[in-house]
Structures are given as C-alpha cells and as structure tokens.
C-alpha cells in the first residue's frame, strides 16, 4: 500500500528487544541483506564476498558479491568506520539499493573485515546509516538523501516503531515519507535538533522518581535508532544504578527481579515535555536456566568532547516513544507508542 506516496513500510525484526533490523536489496538480481536503520551513523555497509575467511563475523552473515550483480559499478576507495563498540573496514562500491520499495543508485561499503566484537553477536548483516550527510564518512551521500532527491516522498521525514515484545509481529516498522498511526496514540511533540546535521536535541534534565538527578543544567541527547540501550556519562549512570540498587557485572547492570515492581520511573525532560520510562520499559526480564535475570537497559558510556558528554537514547526509549525524524524542519517528533 502506497499511503506514503511511493514508499511501503519496511517491517522490522525484533531480536530480544535489543536488535531491530529490516530487509534491503542490493544489486540485480537482488541480493538481500538485513540492516539496522541507524540514525547514529550515515553510511551503508554490508559484509563483502571478498572478506577474509578469518573474519568470523563476516562469513556468518550474508555477503555482497559484486561479480553476481549486473548493475555493480566499481569504486575501490578505502573505507573504515569506528563505533564505540567495534570497527568495520573495507572498500566502496556502487550498485542499486532498494529500501522500502524505492531504488537508489548508492555508494556503499563492502566490509572485508568486521571486528568480532560486537558483530559476532549481530543478527543483522550490516548497517544503513540514517544520519545527516555531514556525518557520512568519505563524503558519501546517504541513502535517505538520495531518496529525498527523487521527490517521491510525501514528507521529507522517516519514522520508527520498535515493538517491546519479541513475540509481537511485526517487531517494528520503518516508514519513509510519513508516520504510521497504527503504532502511536495522541499527537507528536516536536523538538528542534540541537545543531544542523545530527539527530540530537537539548535535554533539560534526567529525573529519578520525582527527583531531578542529572543534566539539571542541560545536556545533549542523541536519538540513536541503532543503539539497543540508553547510555549516559559513566559517573551519572553508575550513581543512577546505585539509586535503584542495580549491580554491575561483566554483561551490564542487573537488579533482583523481585525488586522490579518497586523501581522508580526515569524521566527525560526534553522540549518542555517529560518522557518517562517505567520499570517495564527499562528492565529486560530474561528467563534463563539458572532462573530469571532482570537486566537494566542503561549503560555508562563516556563520549569524549566535542561530541560528548551525551546521553544516547536507543531502542529502550524508542520502543516507548514512536519517533519521527524530520529532515524538512530539522526536528524530532515523539508520540506515545501503542
Ligand atoms: C549498529 C552499531 N551500533 C550498535 O549499538 C550495535 C553494535 N553491535 C550490535 C551487535 N548491535 C548494535 N545495535 C543493535 C541495535 C539495532 C537497533 C537498535 O540496536 C551503534 C553504533 C553507534 C551508532 N549507532 C549504532
């Protein structure tokens, strides 16, 4: 159905409420890839057929084979992207990429080496950056900019729904050119992006229960559809975790499951609105062999200046607040997710 004038919603898969990804095709005949639609970066990369056999993370995923695509155009420029959690190296190629039913001729990276951490845990093959062009490595025009220049979108926006329940289908949805009222209630509250060219806003505070505990003098919040959790400055998060009685172990913060119902709501103050997360929003309740484990979906992460210090609001937040990314007006809209 083309209610967004030329585009069809892309259903997303929800893996354990921590990874959300959807299908794109590259080349002709179509080679299919599962990618994270990531507002925290602005490049498209997928594993390459040419990746070294020693790159475990590479051969356990779908790989692009240029020799099998009639629409492949060679480029060969080197590429490398560094995330806080790992890195990707490869070279550039050009081919037809189809996203949400829209074909674009796109320069993307064929990854020939993927750091085992974290990509051996990735259920997705690659990443499709939905960030602004000035975030793009090698000055490559991002996919969404190529789509906007085709003037097929009713509105120059895209919207993201992430389900909170792994059993619910679809696990999420990306809409190019509009929003999907099936997945939110009420109206949107909009917040202008802090500076042109990043999906980030000014946050006015973070409160726990009724007490304003962090960012009282203002700070930056990055809205990152490609991150699983919420991250904040390590010192702030560690004192937040102490307040709720969470323990840090090698795989993150955990709380005793029978203390969950008494946990306070955590509220992010942005654009004159209060965006609260209840314990069921921010606790991942996992039934494991040795009994139930309750993971707190907050992580400490110190991002060095000038970007940092920042709070990064990832899937945990987006699952509760349906998010519209508006390139026309350089603003982000939140509505209560259904
Ligand atoms: C994609 C790289 N990212 C991850 O945080 C990340 C890493 N490794 C694994 C295995 N998964 C990740 N994200 C899963 C996910 C999908 C949707 C929501 O969260 C970040 C890097 C910084 C920019 N933003 C994206």
Coordinates of C-alpha atoms in Angstrom, one line a residue, residues 41-45 75-81 90-95 97 105-110 129 131-146 327:
X41 CA 25.6 6.9 11.6
X42 CA 25.3 7.9 7.9
X43 CA 26.9 5.2 5.8
X44 CA 25.6 1.9 4.4
X45 CA 27.9 -1.1 4.7
X75 CA 34.8 2.3 -6.9
X76 CA 37.5 0.7 -4.7
X77 CA 38.1 3.7 -2.4
X78 CA 39.1 2.5 1.1
X79 CA 36.6 2.7 3.9
X80 CA 36.7 2.3 7.7
X81 CA 34.2 3.2 10.4
X90 CA 36.5 -2.3 3.6
X91 CA 36.2 -0.5 0.3
X92 CA 33.5 1.4 -1.6
X93 CA 31.3 0.0 -4.4
X94 CA 28.2 1.3 -6.2
X95 CA 25.0 -0.5 -7.0
X97 CA 19.9 -0.4 -3.4
X105 CA 22.0 4.2 -7.1
X106 CA 24.1 4.1 -3.9
X107 CA 27.7 4.2 -3.0
X108 CA 28.2 1.8 0.0
X109 CA 31.0 -0.1 1.7
X110 CA 31.8 -3.7 1.2
X129 CA 23.0 5.0 8.3
X131 CA 22.1 10.2 9.8
X132 CA 22.8 13.6 8.1
X133 CA 25.2 13.9 5.2
X134 CA 27.9 15.7 7.2
X135 CA 28.1 12.6 9.4
X136 CA 28.9 10.4 6.4
X137 CA 32.5 9.0 6.0
X138 CA 34.2 9.7 2.6
X139 CA 31.6 12.4 2.0
X140 CA 29.2 9.8 0.5
X141 CA 25.6 11.0 0.0
X142 CA 23.5 8.9 2.4
X143 CA 20.6 6.7 1.3
X144 CA 17.8 8.9 2.6
X145 CA 19.3 11.9 0.9
X146 CA 19.3 10.0 -2.4
X327 CA 14.7 16.4 7.7

